[in-house]
Amino acid sequence: MVKEKGADLMAQLSGKSIYLTGGASGIGRAVTEAFIKEGAAVTILDKSPVGLQELKQQFGEKVQCIEGDVTVYEDHVRAVETAVEFFGKLDVFVANAGVFDGFAKFEHVTPEAMSAAYDLLMDINVKGYFNGARASVAELKKTSGNMIFTVSGAGYYPDGGGVWYTASKHAQIGLMRQLAFELAPEVRVNAVAPGGTLTALHVIPPLEPFVKIVDNDTKEKSIKKRNPLQIAMKSEDHVGAYILLASDQARAITGEVISSDGGLAVRGLG
Ligand SMILES: NC(=O)c1ccc[n+]([C@@H]2O[C@H](COP(=O)([O-])OP(=O)(O)OC[C@H]3O[C@@H](n4cnc5c(N)ncnc54)[C@H](O)[C@@H]3O)[C@@H](O)[C@H]2O)c1
């Protein structure tokens, strides 16, 4: 087949306006960079002023940065309004900001810490996704846009975290599927499930006393050992899945999760 001249150079997200939470670090930051390379403009909500400042310096007018908290609905409204004001519309919402439980063992955690951890982690990981989806939906309907949720291997399997993180990631997949059902045919809703990735993902304070601190070297070895492809994943390893789902190439895909985890589903019984 003869390729059209210049076809290889076409950006896949040219002219798209994307709102993403947790873009100041890790996976969200890598995805932001990849989206901008593919021609999109990105509005970021994050609680880290330093990370947001770095993004602004790096990407200039291609990003709008909002300092805020995903647990606060009005902060998402501000972000969506900013995206529409500066970039004219909203095509994609990426729910990504999240926190971790550090594999804290259920039985070892006091009932008080269990409850505090539940409130904090579920608020950020689950309510944060509800909030962002609700604040974006009207604008996404106008553009026949889509949502992408960062979930995790912990959304399918045990031992990708402790009970708090695992329950939150299963909940995110349930939310994604129900929204894909309710919002069709106007808005597609999908997810990316990264496997263990070398980032700064935070353990929430109520669980810190119950968690072993692991150095980066040990973390890298353990991630490598657990997936068949033996990859100690970096944030950049996941960006292709987000670009595909955000793009018009995925117009027939909704309610799906792309696992980007080195093959956790084919670990076998050995
Ligand atoms: N790192 C991993 O191994 C891994 C694996 C699978 C899935 N994930 C998921 O990837 C997503 C991103 O995590 P990451 O690993 O890149 O971590 P990260 O800590 O590097 O990035 C998370 C970002 O979210 C922001 N954030 C946290 N709480 C917030 C809040 N309440 N309001 C606004 N912003 C907030 C942080 O400031 C940070 O910029 C999370 O949903 C996480 O569960 C991570």
mmCIF file of C-alpha atoms and ligand atoms in Angstrom:
data_model
loop_
_atom_site.group_PDB
_atom_site.id
_atom_site.type_symbol
_atom_site.label_atom_id
_atom_site.label_comp_id
_atom_site.label_asym_id
_atom_site.label_seq_id
_atom_site.Cartn_x
_atom_site.Cartn_y
_atom_site.Cartn_z
ATOM 1 C CA MET A 1 0.000 0.000 0.000
ATOM 2 C CA VAL A 2 1.285 3.461 -0.877
ATOM 3 C CA LYS A 3 1.373 5.804 2.090
ATOM 4 C CA GLU A 4 0.093 9.333 1.718
ATOM 5 C CA LYS A 5 2.919 11.855 1.740
ATOM 6 C CA GLY A 6 3.378 13.246 5.269
ATOM 7 C CA ALA A 7 0.959 10.702 6.819
ATOM 8 C CA ASP A 8 3.600 9.532 9.315
ATOM 9 C CA LEU A 9 3.938 13.057 10.650
ATOM 10 C CA MET A 10 0.238 13.510 11.473
ATOM 11 C CA ALA A 11 -0.344 14.143 15.161
ATOM 12 C CA GLN A 12 -3.046 11.874 16.591
ATOM 13 C CA LEU A 13 -4.581 14.409 18.979
ATOM 14 C CA SER A 14 -4.264 17.527 16.898
ATOM 15 C CA GLY A 15 -6.538 20.323 18.207
ATOM 16 C CA LYS A 16 -7.927 18.284 21.144
ATOM 17 C CA SER A 17 -8.537 19.914 24.530
ATOM 18 C CA ILE A 18 -7.837 17.490 27.377
ATOM 19 C CA TYR A 19 -8.441 17.820 31.125
ATOM 20 C CA LEU A 20 -6.252 15.545 33.278
ATOM 21 C CA THR A 21 -5.931 15.205 37.070
ATOM 22 C CA GLY A 22 -2.603 14.497 38.765
ATOM 23 C CA GLY A 23 -0.477 15.684 35.846
ATOM 24 C CA ALA A 24 2.307 17.173 37.981
ATOM 25 C CA SER A 25 4.092 13.845 38.534
ATOM 26 C CA GLY A 26 4.535 10.237 37.412
ATOM 27 C CA ILE A 27 2.128 8.674 34.922
ATOM 28 C CA GLY A 28 0.002 11.841 34.591
ATOM 29 C CA ARG A 29 3.041 13.902 33.755
ATOM 30 C CA ALA A 30 4.272 11.460 31.097
ATOM 31 C CA VAL A 31 0.781 11.311 29.575
ATOM 32 C CA THR A 32 0.564 15.126 29.537
ATOM 33 C CA GLU A 33 3.878 15.334 27.694
ATOM 34 C CA ALA A 34 2.785 12.683 25.179
ATOM 35 C CA PHE A 35 -0.597 14.372 24.587
ATOM 36 C CA ILE A 36 1.113 17.704 23.897
ATOM 37 C CA LYS A 37 3.554 16.025 21.475
ATOM 38 C CA GLU A 38 0.487 14.625 19.685
ATOM 39 C CA GLY A 39 -0.960 18.111 19.210
ATOM 40 C CA ALA A 40 -3.309 18.470 22.214
ATOM 41 C CA ALA A 41 -3.641 21.272 24.767
ATOM 42 C CA VAL A 42 -3.926 20.054 28.366
ATOM 43 C CA THR A 43 -5.554 21.491 31.494
ATOM 44 C CA ILE A 44 -4.156 19.985 34.694
ATOM 45 C CA LEU A 45 -5.634 19.849 38.206
ATOM 46 C CA ASP A 46 -3.055 18.913 40.841
ATOM 47 C CA LYS A 47 -2.360 19.743 44.461
ATOM 48 C CA SER A 48 1.394 20.224 43.919
ATOM 49 C CA PRO A 49 2.239 23.896 43.191
ATOM 50 C CA VAL A 50 5.885 23.038 42.474
ATOM 51 C CA GLY A 51 4.991 20.337 39.950
ATOM 52 C CA LEU A 52 2.492 22.639 38.257
ATOM 53 C CA GLN A 53 5.067 25.408 37.998
ATOM 54 C CA GLU A 54 7.485 23.018 36.268
ATOM 55 C CA LEU A 55 4.764 21.995 33.811
ATOM 56 C CA LYS A 56 4.016 25.625 32.974
ATOM 57 C CA GLN A 57 7.708 26.335 32.408
ATOM 58 C CA GLN A 58 8.086 23.283 30.174
ATOM 59 C CA PHE A 59 4.918 23.608 28.076
ATOM 60 C CA GLY A 60 3.940 27.301 28.197
ATOM 61 C CA GLU A 61 0.648 28.053 26.471
ATOM 62 C CA LYS A 62 -0.032 24.375 25.723
ATOM 63 C CA VAL A 63 -0.984 23.817 29.394
ATOM 64 C CA GLN A 64 -3.292 25.462 31.878
ATOM 65 C CA CYS A 65 -2.494 24.585 35.483
ATOM 66 C CA ILE A 66 -5.041 24.610 38.301
ATOM 67 C CA GLU A 67 -3.897 24.073 41.880
ATOM 68 C CA GLY A 68 -6.602 22.196 43.763
ATOM 69 C CA ASP A 69 -7.858 18.965 45.247
ATOM 70 C CA VAL A 70 -9.706 16.230 43.338
ATOM 71 C CA THR A 71 -11.927 15.585 46.362
ATOM 72 C CA VAL A 72 -13.444 19.072 45.931
ATOM 73 C CA TYR A 73 -16.078 19.115 43.171
ATOM 74 C CA GLU A 74 -15.755 22.881 42.577
ATOM 75 C CA ASP A 75 -12.044 22.464 41.744
ATOM 76 C CA HIS A 76 -13.012 20.224 38.810
ATOM 77 C CA VAL A 77 -15.606 22.774 37.702
ATOM 78 C CA ARG A 78 -12.868 25.432 37.716
ATOM 79 C CA ALA A 79 -10.627 23.172 35.631
ATOM 80 C CA VAL A 80 -13.341 22.400 33.059
ATOM 81 C CA GLU A 81 -14.243 26.114 32.797
ATOM 82 C CA THR A 82 -10.556 26.930 32.286
ATOM 83 C CA ALA A 83 -10.202 24.307 29.542
ATOM 84 C CA VAL A 84 -13.215 25.722 27.715
ATOM 85 C CA GLU A 85 -12.150 29.342 28.212
ATOM 86 C CA PHE A 86 -8.573 28.857 26.978
ATOM 87 C CA PHE A 87 -8.931 26.024 24.473
ATOM 88 C CA GLY A 88 -12.540 26.531 23.330
ATOM 89 C CA LYS A 89 -13.978 23.092 24.245
ATOM 90 C CA LEU A 90 -13.328 19.815 26.053
ATOM 91 C CA ASP A 91 -12.661 16.567 24.152
ATOM 92 C CA VAL A 92 -11.181 14.238 26.774
ATOM 93 C CA PHE A 93 -11.191 13.893 30.583
ATOM 94 C CA VAL A 94 -8.455 11.772 32.182
ATOM 95 C CA ALA A 95 -9.036 10.807 35.852
ATOM 96 C CA ASN A 96 -5.597 9.935 37.143
ATOM 97 C CA ALA A 97 -4.644 11.547 40.496
ATOM 98 C CA GLY A 98 -4.340 8.859 43.138
ATOM 99 C CA VAL A 99 -2.730 7.718 46.388
ATOM 100 C CA PHE A 100 -1.560 4.365 47.765
ATOM 101 C CA ASP A 101 -1.906 2.216 50.900
ATOM 102 C CA GLY A 102 1.644 0.815 50.819
ATOM 103 C CA PHE A 103 0.410 -2.827 50.988
ATOM 104 C CA ALA A 104 -0.614 -2.249 54.647
ATOM 105 C CA LYS A 105 -2.017 -5.511 56.039
ATOM 106 C CA PHE A 106 -5.687 -5.303 57.042
ATOM 107 C CA GLU A 107 -5.302 -7.248 60.308
ATOM 108 C CA HIS A 108 -2.344 -5.206 61.508
ATOM 109 C CA VAL A 109 -4.029 -1.811 61.126
ATOM 110 C CA THR A 110 -6.000 -0.424 64.088
ATOM 111 C CA PRO A 111 -9.744 0.178 63.549
ATOM 112 C CA GLU A 112 -9.193 3.952 63.912
ATOM 113 C CA ALA A 113 -6.464 4.005 61.242
ATOM 114 C CA MET A 114 -8.552 1.677 59.057
ATOM 115 C CA SER A 115 -11.404 4.153 59.081
ATOM 116 C CA ALA A 116 -9.211 7.232 58.530
ATOM 117 C CA ALA A 117 -7.409 5.446 55.670
ATOM 118 C CA TYR A 118 -10.733 4.482 54.105
ATOM 119 C CA ASP A 119 -12.033 8.062 54.165
ATOM 120 C CA LEU A 120 -8.865 9.570 52.745
ATOM 121 C CA LEU A 121 -8.031 6.986 50.091
ATOM 122 C CA MET A 122 -11.569 6.422 48.843
ATOM 123 C CA ASP A 123 -12.171 10.168 48.722
ATOM 124 C CA ILE A 124 -9.163 10.755 46.476
ATOM 125 C CA ASN A 125 -9.171 7.559 44.390
ATOM 126 C CA VAL A 126 -12.908 7.049 43.975
ATOM 127 C CA LYS A 127 -14.791 10.276 44.743
ATOM 128 C CA GLY A 128 -12.094 12.193 42.850
ATOM 129 C CA TYR A 129 -13.031 10.195 39.711
ATOM 130 C CA PHE A 130 -16.796 10.673 40.311
ATOM 131 C CA ASN A 131 -16.253 14.428 40.724
ATOM 132 C CA GLY A 132 -14.173 14.846 37.575
ATOM 133 C CA ALA A 133 -16.548 12.771 35.452
ATOM 134 C CA ARG A 134 -19.582 14.742 36.672
ATOM 135 C CA ALA A 135 -17.914 18.119 36.106
ATOM 136 C CA SER A 136 -16.801 17.158 32.554
ATOM 137 C CA VAL A 137 -19.784 15.291 31.180
ATOM 138 C CA ALA A 138 -21.796 18.204 29.756
ATOM 139 C CA GLU A 139 -18.803 19.583 27.815
ATOM 140 C CA LEU A 140 -17.802 16.098 26.605
ATOM 141 C CA LYS A 141 -21.299 15.536 25.227
ATOM 142 C CA LYS A 142 -20.896 18.641 23.066
ATOM 143 C CA THR A 143 -17.768 17.212 21.384
ATOM 144 C CA SER A 144 -18.713 13.484 21.412
ATOM 145 C CA GLY A 145 -15.651 13.169 23.599
ATOM 146 C CA ASN A 146 -14.342 10.497 25.933
ATOM 147 C CA MET A 147 -13.108 9.748 29.437
ATOM 148 C CA ILE A 148 -10.076 7.660 30.406
ATOM 149 C CA PHE A 149 -9.533 6.389 33.962
ATOM 150 C CA THR A 150 -6.126 5.365 35.265
ATOM 151 C CA VAL A 151 -6.917 2.140 37.113
ATOM 152 C CA SER A 152 -4.350 -0.555 37.980
ATOM 153 C CA GLY A 153 -3.591 -4.273 37.986
ATOM 154 C CA ALA A 154 -5.024 -3.948 41.521
ATOM 155 C CA GLY A 155 -8.388 -3.433 39.811
ATOM 156 C CA TYR A 156 -8.267 -7.150 38.894
ATOM 157 C CA TYR A 157 -5.836 -9.022 41.132
ATOM 158 C CA PRO A 158 -4.950 -9.211 44.828
ATOM 159 C CA ASP A 159 -1.523 -8.054 46.046
ATOM 160 C CA GLY A 160 -1.247 -4.965 43.867
ATOM 161 C CA GLY A 161 -1.709 -3.086 47.152
ATOM 162 C CA GLY A 162 -3.585 -3.597 50.388
ATOM 163 C CA VAL A 163 -7.379 -3.726 50.842
ATOM 164 C CA TRP A 164 -7.928 0.038 50.571
ATOM 165 C CA TYR A 165 -6.082 0.464 47.265
ATOM 166 C CA THR A 166 -7.427 -2.792 45.793
ATOM 167 C CA ALA A 167 -11.025 -1.906 46.715
ATOM 168 C CA SER A 168 -10.589 1.598 45.255
ATOM 169 C CA LYS A 169 -9.225 0.282 41.955
ATOM 170 C CA HIS A 170 -12.064 -2.276 41.633
ATOM 171 C CA ALA A 171 -14.498 0.597 42.323
ATOM 172 C CA GLN A 172 -12.918 2.730 39.574
ATOM 173 C CA ILE A 173 -13.466 -0.085 37.060
ATOM 174 C CA GLY A 174 -17.123 -0.393 38.158
ATOM 175 C CA LEU A 175 -17.596 3.348 37.783
ATOM 176 C CA MET A 176 -15.975 3.270 34.330
ATOM 177 C CA ARG A 177 -18.237 0.442 33.112
ATOM 178 C CA GLN A 178 -21.462 1.959 34.442
ATOM 179 C CA LEU A 179 -20.584 5.356 32.944
ATOM 180 C CA ALA A 180 -19.737 3.738 29.601
ATOM 181 C CA PHE A 181 -23.248 2.221 29.674
ATOM 182 C CA GLU A 182 -25.043 5.403 30.754
ATOM 183 C CA LEU A 183 -23.160 7.880 28.558
ATOM 184 C CA ALA A 184 -23.294 5.942 25.280
ATOM 185 C CA PRO A 185 -23.774 6.832 22.515
ATOM 186 C CA GLU A 186 -22.391 10.345 23.078
ATOM 187 C CA VAL A 187 -19.358 9.776 25.307
ATOM 188 C CA ARG A 188 -16.910 6.834 25.376
ATOM 189 C CA VAL A 189 -15.473 5.791 28.765
ATOM 190 C CA ASN A 190 -12.403 3.528 29.047
ATOM 191 C CA ALA A 191 -9.462 2.817 31.330
ATOM 192 C CA VAL A 192 -5.760 2.065 31.325
ATOM 193 C CA ALA A 193 -4.457 -0.383 33.955
ATOM 194 C CA PRO A 194 -0.739 0.158 34.516
ATOM 195 C CA GLY A 195 1.235 -2.466 36.400
ATOM 196 C CA GLY A 196 3.785 -1.561 39.086
ATOM 197 C CA THR A 197 5.521 1.585 37.874
ATOM 198 C CA LEU A 198 8.468 3.523 39.236
ATOM 199 C CA THR A 199 6.840 6.767 40.395
ATOM 200 C CA ALA A 200 6.485 8.806 43.583
ATOM 201 C CA LEU A 201 2.993 7.367 44.355
ATOM 202 C CA HIS A 202 2.285 8.410 47.979
ATOM 203 C CA VAL A 203 1.308 6.227 50.918
ATOM 204 C CA ILE A 204 -1.437 8.052 52.843
ATOM 205 C CA PRO A 205 -0.461 9.305 56.351
ATOM 206 C CA PRO A 206 -2.887 7.142 58.425
ATOM 207 C CA LEU A 207 -1.183 3.993 57.090
ATOM 208 C CA GLU A 208 2.438 5.127 57.290
ATOM 209 C CA PRO A 209 3.034 3.475 60.721
ATOM 210 C CA PHE A 210 1.926 0.121 59.284
ATOM 211 C CA VAL A 211 4.001 0.148 56.120
ATOM 212 C CA LYS A 212 7.552 -0.981 55.347
ATOM 213 C CA ILE A 213 9.494 1.685 53.442
ATOM 214 C CA VAL A 214 10.978 0.123 50.313
ATOM 215 C CA ASP A 215 13.954 1.673 48.501
ATOM 216 C CA ASN A 216 13.765 2.218 44.743
ATOM 217 C CA ASP A 217 16.207 -0.569 43.925
ATOM 218 C CA THR A 218 14.135 -3.183 45.804
ATOM 219 C CA LYS A 219 10.939 -1.830 44.244
ATOM 220 C CA GLU A 220 12.432 -2.111 40.754
ATOM 221 C CA LYS A 221 13.542 -5.722 41.326
ATOM 222 C CA SER A 222 10.176 -6.725 42.758
ATOM 223 C CA ILE A 223 8.189 -5.164 39.871
ATOM 224 C CA LYS A 224 10.444 -6.920 37.338
ATOM 225 C CA LYS A 225 10.036 -10.299 39.032
ATOM 226 C CA ARG A 226 6.242 -10.130 39.078
ATOM 227 C CA ASN A 227 5.372 -9.625 35.398
ATOM 228 C CA PRO A 228 6.086 -12.066 32.544
ATOM 229 C CA LEU A 229 7.770 -9.438 30.356
ATOM 230 C CA GLN A 230 10.072 -8.637 33.312
ATOM 231 C CA ILE A 231 9.756 -4.901 32.861
ATOM 232 C CA ALA A 232 10.317 -2.448 35.687
ATOM 233 C CA MET A 233 7.817 -0.061 34.153
ATOM 234 C CA LYS A 234 8.365 3.660 33.808
ATOM 235 C CA SER A 235 5.552 6.169 33.378
ATOM 236 C CA GLU A 236 6.435 6.594 29.683
ATOM 237 C CA ASP A 237 5.692 2.897 29.068
ATOM 238 C CA HIS A 238 1.943 3.552 29.387
ATOM 239 C CA VAL A 239 1.411 6.606 27.200
ATOM 240 C CA GLY A 240 0.583 4.716 23.979
ATOM 241 C CA ALA A 241 -2.583 3.264 25.546
ATOM 242 C CA TYR A 242 -3.808 6.732 26.563
ATOM 243 C CA ILE A 243 -3.094 8.214 23.130
ATOM 244 C CA LEU A 244 -5.042 5.425 21.441
ATOM 245 C CA LEU A 245 -8.102 5.726 23.716
ATOM 246 C CA ALA A 246 -8.133 9.532 23.539
ATOM 247 C CA SER A 247 -7.911 9.547 19.748
ATOM 248 C CA ASP A 248 -10.578 9.163 17.077
ATOM 249 C CA GLN A 249 -8.915 5.832 16.157
ATOM 250 C CA ALA A 250 -10.761 4.378 19.170
ATOM 251 C CA ARG A 251 -14.256 5.527 18.151
ATOM 252 C CA ALA A 252 -15.637 1.976 18.506
ATOM 253 C CA ILE A 253 -14.073 1.320 21.930
ATOM 254 C CA THR A 254 -16.008 1.924 25.155
ATOM 255 C CA GLY A 255 -16.211 0.178 28.530
ATOM 256 C CA GLU A 256 -12.757 -1.389 28.039
ATOM 257 C CA VAL A 257 -9.577 -1.543 30.074
ATOM 258 C CA ILE A 258 -6.205 -1.669 28.337
ATOM 259 C CA SER A 259 -3.761 -3.458 30.638
ATOM 260 C CA SER A 260 -0.262 -2.028 30.369
ATOM 261 C CA ASP A 261 1.360 -4.277 32.947
ATOM 262 C CA GLY A 262 3.948 -6.590 31.419
ATOM 263 C CA GLY A 263 1.397 -9.412 31.098
ATOM 264 C CA LEU A 264 -0.039 -9.934 34.620
ATOM 265 C CA ALA A 265 -2.959 -11.907 33.134
ATOM 266 C CA VAL A 266 -0.601 -14.576 31.742
ATOM 267 C CA ARG A 267 1.543 -15.294 34.797
ATOM 268 C CA GLY A 268 0.461 -18.936 34.789
ATOM 269 C CA LEU A 269 0.125 -21.335 37.712
ATOM 270 C CA GLY A 270 3.807 -22.244 38.158
HETATM 271 N N1 LIG B 1 2.926 3.839 40.329
HETATM 272 C C1 LIG B 1 2.327 2.670 40.165
HETATM 273 O O1 LIG B 1 2.903 1.583 40.412
HETATM 274 C C2 LIG B 1 0.917 2.629 39.630
HETATM 275 C C3 LIG B 1 0.437 1.416 39.098
HETATM 276 C C4 LIG B 1 -0.875 1.363 38.632
HETATM 277 C C5 LIG B 1 -1.681 2.485 38.685
HETATM 278 N N2 LIG B 1 -1.184 3.657 39.205
HETATM 279 C C6 LIG B 1 -2.091 4.797 39.257
HETATM 280 O O2 LIG B 1 -1.560 5.844 38.493
HETATM 281 C C7 LIG B 1 -2.129 7.090 38.933
HETATM 282 C C8 LIG B 1 -1.025 8.118 39.059
HETATM 283 O O3 LIG B 1 -0.117 7.711 40.073
HETATM 284 P P1 LIG B 1 1.476 7.847 39.945
HETATM 285 O O4 LIG B 1 2.042 6.506 40.207
HETATM 286 O O5 LIG B 1 1.849 8.564 38.713
HETATM 287 O O6 LIG B 1 1.798 8.721 41.271
HETATM 288 P P2 LIG B 1 2.432 10.173 41.487
HETATM 289 O O7 LIG B 1 2.394 10.394 42.959
HETATM 290 O O8 LIG B 1 3.738 10.276 40.788
HETATM 291 O O9 LIG B 1 1.367 11.146 40.773
HETATM 292 C C9 LIG B 1 0.109 11.409 41.351
HETATM 293 C C10 LIG B 1 -0.228 12.873 41.178
HETATM 294 O O10 LIG B 1 -1.539 13.087 41.742
HETATM 295 C C11 LIG B 1 -1.514 14.265 42.539
HETATM 296 N N3 LIG B 1 -2.516 14.155 43.597
HETATM 297 C C12 LIG B 1 -2.571 13.251 44.618
HETATM 298 N N4 LIG B 1 -3.630 13.496 45.405
HETATM 299 C C13 LIG B 1 -4.267 14.573 44.876
HETATM 300 C C14 LIG B 1 -5.425 15.290 45.236
HETATM 301 N N5 LIG B 1 -6.144 14.972 46.334
HETATM 302 N N6 LIG B 1 -5.818 16.331 44.456
HETATM 303 C C15 LIG B 1 -5.087 16.691 43.366
HETATM 304 N N7 LIG B 1 -3.965 16.040 42.987
HETATM 305 C C16 LIG B 1 -3.566 14.995 43.727
HETATM 306 C C17 LIG B 1 -0.094 14.320 43.089
HETATM 307 O O11 LIG B 1 0.253 15.653 43.511
HETATM 308 C C18 LIG B 1 0.731 13.821 41.907
HETATM 309 O O12 LIG B 1 1.108 14.880 41.055
HETATM 310 C C19 LIG B 1 -2.870 6.752 40.238
HETATM 311 O O13 LIG B 1 -4.261 6.630 39.967
HETATM 312 C C20 LIG B 1 -2.285 5.410 40.624
HETATM 313 O O14 LIG B 1 -3.185 4.660 41.436
HETATM 314 C C21 LIG B 1 0.098 3.752 39.656
#
